């Protein structure tokens, strides 16, 4: 009788333990809920969830790394798109002048945020080592500057067309100070050596192509083979491994994540 009682107790204990969720399990479940609330298309969300199930530890690791970056530098991974604008008075506090940096520049007066500048210098050196020059053609643009760019485009081509090729003031990633337009700023750039090199290598240096080919319905913008946003290595890996390389979807997730941090179980 005593033995039977002990055996039953042991069984209960084992069952209880097996049914007990670990902190990682809980956190993963919460992150999946956040992902499904992020506004990704059904197909993209399903693909991301499948990827997460196949590489749980890796996903948790990268999310942790990105959360640390978001805490330290909230604007580095800030969502900026057609439906999410920056404040008109947002100007980064760590803009660095590119003049005299040794970078190849289209004109004087270019500026970038320090983390993007440092990464660009390293990337340009790597390109140089392979005999390529990365021409920097557009960098930080203030709200006021973007206002003029957009107004000029609207006057030239009308609002609908202007909105496909340029951002309204406040909605330009260039206001973040972490974006570089390279080369000719035309579709021909994609087929140049520099354009192909960037497509293959920019991610290794923390840069991400914001408006890929064939994604106008998603991003709101035509393909821009020259427009790269610095988001850092962990975010690039998260983007490539779980969001099919699509920065827009990553940003939707991170935006939702930044608003839901408080409900996450600690690891
Ligand atoms: Zn651009």
Short mmCIF file of C-alpha atoms and ligand atoms in Angstrom, two decimals:
data_model
loop_
_atom_site.label_atom_id
_atom_site.label_comp_id
_atom_site.label_asym_id
_atom_site.label_seq_id
_atom_site.Cartn_x
_atom_site.Cartn_y
_atom_site.Cartn_z
CA UNK A 1 0.00 0.00 0.00
CA UNK A 2 2.78 2.33 0.98
CA UNK A 3 4.66 1.49 -2.21
CA UNK A 4 1.64 2.14 -4.34
CA UNK A 5 1.23 5.55 -2.71
CA UNK A 6 4.86 6.39 -3.37
CA UNK A 7 4.63 5.29 -6.99
CA UNK A 8 1.52 7.42 -7.50
CA UNK A 9 3.24 10.42 -5.90
CA UNK A 10 6.24 9.97 -8.12
CA UNK A 11 4.05 9.74 -11.21
CA UNK A 12 2.22 12.92 -10.21
CA UNK A 13 5.51 14.69 -9.70
CA UNK A 14 6.82 13.59 -13.12
CA UNK A 15 3.60 14.65 -14.84
CA UNK A 16 3.64 17.98 -13.06
CA UNK A 17 7.23 18.58 -14.08
CA UNK A 18 6.59 17.61 -17.71
CA UNK A 19 3.63 19.95 -17.84
CA UNK A 20 5.58 22.77 -16.32
CA UNK A 21 6.59 25.46 -18.82
CA UNK A 22 10.11 26.80 -18.67
CA UNK A 23 10.76 30.56 -18.80
CA UNK A 24 12.04 30.12 -22.36
CA UNK A 25 8.84 28.35 -23.39
CA UNK A 26 6.75 31.16 -21.93
CA UNK A 27 8.84 33.87 -23.54
CA UNK A 28 8.72 32.14 -26.89
CA UNK A 29 4.96 31.87 -26.69
CA UNK A 30 4.70 35.59 -25.85
CA UNK A 31 7.03 36.51 -28.72
CA UNK A 32 4.92 34.46 -31.12
CA UNK A 33 1.81 36.28 -29.95
CA UNK A 34 3.59 39.62 -30.46
CA UNK A 35 4.62 38.48 -33.94
CA UNK A 36 1.08 37.53 -34.87
CA UNK A 37 -0.10 40.97 -33.71
CA UNK A 38 2.57 42.80 -35.74
CA UNK A 39 0.57 43.27 -38.93
CA UNK A 40 2.58 40.96 -41.18
CA UNK A 41 0.68 39.29 -44.02
CA UNK A 42 -0.72 35.85 -43.17
CA UNK A 43 1.87 34.08 -45.32
CA UNK A 44 4.83 36.03 -43.93
CA UNK A 45 3.70 35.52 -40.34
CA UNK A 46 3.19 31.80 -40.93
CA UNK A 47 6.65 31.48 -42.48
CA UNK A 48 8.22 33.36 -39.58
CA UNK A 49 6.43 31.17 -37.01
CA UNK A 50 7.61 28.01 -38.78
CA UNK A 51 11.16 29.36 -38.79
CA UNK A 52 10.96 30.13 -35.09
CA UNK A 53 9.79 26.60 -34.27
CA UNK A 54 12.76 25.23 -36.18
CA UNK A 55 15.34 27.41 -34.41
CA UNK A 56 13.92 28.45 -31.03
CA UNK A 57 17.22 29.11 -29.25
CA UNK A 58 18.60 31.12 -32.13
CA UNK A 59 15.45 33.26 -32.30
CA UNK A 60 15.51 33.94 -28.54
CA UNK A 61 19.21 34.79 -28.73
CA UNK A 62 18.78 37.26 -31.61
CA UNK A 63 15.71 38.88 -30.05
CA UNK A 64 17.68 39.38 -26.83
CA UNK A 65 20.56 40.97 -28.75
CA UNK A 66 18.20 43.28 -30.63
CA UNK A 67 16.33 44.27 -27.46
CA UNK A 68 19.64 45.33 -25.89
CA UNK A 69 20.33 47.51 -28.93
CA UNK A 70 16.84 49.00 -28.89
CA UNK A 71 17.24 49.85 -25.22
CA UNK A 72 20.62 51.53 -25.79
CA UNK A 73 19.63 53.30 -29.02
CA UNK A 74 15.86 53.56 -29.58
CA UNK A 75 16.14 55.21 -33.01
CA UNK A 76 18.54 52.67 -34.53
CA UNK A 77 15.69 50.21 -35.08
CA UNK A 78 12.80 52.67 -35.14
CA UNK A 79 10.04 51.88 -37.57
CA UNK A 80 9.73 54.63 -40.21
CA UNK A 81 7.47 54.03 -43.19
CA UNK A 82 4.37 55.31 -44.98
CA UNK A 83 2.23 54.89 -41.90
CA UNK A 84 4.78 55.64 -39.18
CA UNK A 85 6.41 59.08 -39.17
CA UNK A 86 9.21 60.58 -37.13
CA UNK A 87 8.55 63.80 -35.20
CA UNK A 88 9.26 66.88 -37.33
CA UNK A 89 11.85 68.02 -34.80
CA UNK A 90 13.71 64.72 -34.60
CA UNK A 91 17.36 65.27 -35.39
CA UNK A 92 20.00 62.72 -34.33
CA UNK A 93 22.44 63.99 -31.73
CA UNK A 94 25.51 62.17 -33.04
CA UNK A 95 25.75 63.21 -36.70
CA UNK A 96 29.27 62.97 -38.10
CA UNK A 97 30.49 64.95 -41.12
CA UNK A 98 31.74 62.69 -43.91
CA UNK A 99 34.01 65.35 -45.41
CA UNK A 100 37.65 64.44 -44.90
CA UNK A 101 36.80 60.85 -43.95
CA UNK A 102 38.38 59.33 -47.05
CA UNK A 103 35.00 58.03 -48.22
CA UNK A 104 34.00 58.58 -51.84
CA UNK A 105 31.43 61.41 -51.76
CA UNK A 106 29.07 62.90 -54.38
CA UNK A 107 29.38 66.35 -52.77
CA UNK A 108 30.45 67.99 -49.54
CA UNK A 109 28.17 68.28 -46.52
CA UNK A 110 27.11 64.64 -46.10
CA UNK A 111 26.39 63.55 -42.53
CA UNK A 112 25.57 60.23 -40.86
CA UNK A 113 24.98 59.00 -37.33
CA UNK A 114 28.14 57.68 -35.68
CA UNK A 115 27.23 53.94 -35.73
CA UNK A 116 26.26 54.10 -39.42
CA UNK A 117 29.36 56.14 -40.25
CA UNK A 118 31.68 53.65 -38.52
CA UNK A 119 30.06 50.70 -40.31
CA UNK A 120 30.23 52.52 -43.65
CA UNK A 121 33.95 53.18 -43.23
CA UNK A 122 34.61 49.48 -42.55
CA UNK A 123 32.38 48.41 -45.46
CA UNK A 124 34.02 50.86 -47.87
CA UNK A 125 37.46 49.56 -46.92
CA UNK A 126 36.32 46.00 -47.62
CA UNK A 127 34.97 47.09 -51.01
CA UNK A 128 38.21 48.95 -51.79
CA UNK A 129 40.20 45.81 -51.00
CA UNK A 130 38.27 44.17 -53.83
CA UNK A 131 38.94 47.10 -56.16
CA UNK A 132 35.50 48.71 -55.81
CA UNK A 133 34.45 52.23 -54.91
CA UNK A 134 31.24 52.85 -53.01
CA UNK A 135 30.10 56.34 -53.94
CA UNK A 136 28.04 57.98 -51.19
CA UNK A 137 25.29 60.00 -52.89
CA UNK A 138 22.74 60.80 -50.17
CA UNK A 139 22.82 60.48 -46.38
CA UNK A 140 21.10 62.35 -43.54
CA UNK A 141 18.20 64.57 -44.56
CA UNK A 142 16.45 66.83 -42.10
CA UNK A 143 12.66 67.08 -41.99
CA UNK A 144 12.87 70.47 -43.71
CA UNK A 145 15.16 69.17 -46.46
CA UNK A 146 12.81 66.23 -47.11
CA UNK A 147 9.88 68.64 -47.23
CA UNK A 148 11.57 70.42 -50.14
CA UNK A 149 12.53 67.17 -51.91
CA UNK A 150 8.96 65.88 -51.69
CA UNK A 151 7.38 69.19 -52.72
CA UNK A 152 9.67 69.35 -55.76
CA UNK A 153 8.72 65.80 -56.78
CA UNK A 154 5.01 66.50 -56.31
CA UNK A 155 5.33 69.59 -58.52
CA UNK A 156 7.18 67.60 -61.17
CA UNK A 157 5.18 64.37 -61.27
CA UNK A 158 2.06 64.74 -59.13
CA UNK A 159 1.43 63.38 -55.64
CA UNK A 160 0.76 59.72 -56.56
CA UNK A 161 3.98 59.26 -58.50
CA UNK A 162 6.01 61.37 -56.07
CA UNK A 163 4.86 59.07 -53.23
CA UNK A 164 6.15 55.99 -55.05
CA UNK A 165 9.68 57.36 -55.39
CA UNK A 166 10.09 59.62 -52.38
CA UNK A 167 8.86 59.94 -48.83
CA UNK A 168 6.71 62.66 -47.37
CA UNK A 169 8.49 64.71 -44.68
CA UNK A 170 8.79 62.74 -41.43
CA UNK A 171 8.39 59.45 -43.26
CA UNK A 172 11.86 59.28 -44.77
CA UNK A 173 14.37 56.83 -43.31
CA UNK A 174 17.00 59.41 -44.27
CA UNK A 175 15.86 61.56 -41.31
CA UNK A 176 17.22 58.79 -39.05
CA UNK A 177 20.77 59.56 -40.20
CA UNK A 178 21.50 55.86 -40.69
CA UNK A 179 20.68 55.56 -44.41
CA UNK A 180 23.01 55.78 -47.39
CA UNK A 181 22.03 56.06 -51.05
CA UNK A 182 24.89 54.80 -53.19
CA UNK A 183 26.04 55.50 -56.72
CA UNK A 184 23.77 56.82 -59.45
CA UNK A 185 20.46 56.49 -57.53
CA UNK A 186 18.97 54.91 -60.68
CA UNK A 187 18.00 51.33 -61.51
CA UNK A 188 21.25 50.96 -63.46
CA UNK A 189 23.07 50.92 -60.13
CA UNK A 190 21.89 47.36 -59.45
CA UNK A 191 23.95 46.06 -62.36
CA UNK A 192 27.13 47.94 -61.53
CA UNK A 193 29.94 46.14 -59.71
CA UNK A 194 29.30 48.23 -56.61
CA UNK A 195 25.57 47.50 -56.75
CA UNK A 196 26.12 43.76 -57.01
CA UNK A 197 28.76 43.81 -54.29
CA UNK A 198 26.42 45.65 -51.92
CA UNK A 199 23.58 43.24 -52.65
CA UNK A 200 25.87 40.35 -51.67
CA UNK A 201 27.85 41.91 -48.82
CA UNK A 202 26.10 44.88 -47.17
CA UNK A 203 24.40 42.62 -44.61
CA UNK A 204 27.76 41.53 -43.21
CA UNK A 205 28.35 45.15 -42.21
CA UNK A 206 24.90 45.67 -40.69
CA UNK A 207 23.26 47.34 -43.69
CA UNK A 208 19.86 46.28 -45.05
CA UNK A 209 18.20 47.05 -48.40
CA UNK A 210 15.00 48.88 -47.44
CA UNK A 211 12.97 48.66 -50.65
CA UNK A 212 13.67 45.41 -52.49
CA UNK A 213 12.52 44.55 -56.00
CA UNK A 214 8.89 43.51 -56.39
CA UNK A 215 7.83 44.69 -52.93
CA UNK A 216 6.12 47.98 -53.70
CA UNK A 217 2.78 46.62 -52.47
CA UNK A 218 4.41 45.95 -49.10
CA UNK A 219 6.83 48.85 -48.64
CA UNK A 220 4.94 51.48 -50.64
CA UNK A 221 8.05 52.32 -52.64
CA UNK A 222 9.48 51.24 -55.96
CA UNK A 223 12.64 49.11 -55.92
CA UNK A 224 15.61 51.16 -54.72
CA UNK A 225 18.76 49.11 -55.29
CA UNK A 226 20.85 51.97 -53.85
CA UNK A 227 19.10 52.68 -50.52
CA UNK A 228 20.62 50.88 -47.53
CA UNK A 229 19.70 51.38 -43.89
CA UNK A 230 22.18 50.52 -41.13
CA UNK A 231 20.38 48.32 -38.58
CA UNK A 232 23.33 46.40 -37.06
CA UNK A 233 24.45 42.80 -37.28
CA UNK A 234 21.94 41.17 -34.92
CA UNK A 235 18.97 42.82 -36.64
CA UNK A 236 20.28 41.82 -40.09
CA UNK A 237 20.53 38.22 -38.89
CA UNK A 238 17.04 38.33 -37.40
CA UNK A 239 15.75 39.79 -40.67
CA UNK A 240 17.47 37.19 -42.85
CA UNK A 241 16.85 34.12 -40.73
CA UNK A 242 13.25 34.71 -39.67
CA UNK A 243 11.73 37.40 -41.92
CA UNK A 244 12.85 36.19 -45.36
CA UNK A 245 15.29 39.09 -45.63
CA UNK A 246 12.45 41.65 -45.58
CA UNK A 247 13.34 44.70 -43.50
CA UNK A 248 9.76 46.01 -43.58
CA UNK A 249 8.43 42.89 -41.82
CA UNK A 250 11.27 42.95 -39.30
CA UNK A 251 10.41 46.57 -38.46
CA UNK A 252 6.71 45.76 -38.01
CA UNK A 253 7.71 43.06 -35.53
CA UNK A 254 10.26 45.23 -33.69
CA UNK A 255 7.80 48.11 -33.44
CA UNK A 256 5.23 45.81 -31.84
CA UNK A 257 7.93 44.27 -29.66
CA UNK A 258 9.07 47.66 -28.37
CA UNK A 259 5.47 48.37 -27.28
CA UNK A 260 5.08 44.96 -25.62
CA UNK A 261 8.40 44.56 -23.78
CA UNK A 262 6.77 44.74 -20.36
CA UNK A 263 4.73 41.60 -20.88
CA UNK A 264 7.71 39.43 -21.77
CA UNK A 265 8.80 36.71 -19.35
CA UNK A 266 12.44 37.15 -18.33
CA UNK A 267 14.80 34.38 -19.40
ZN1 LIG B 1 17.35 56.80 -50.13
#
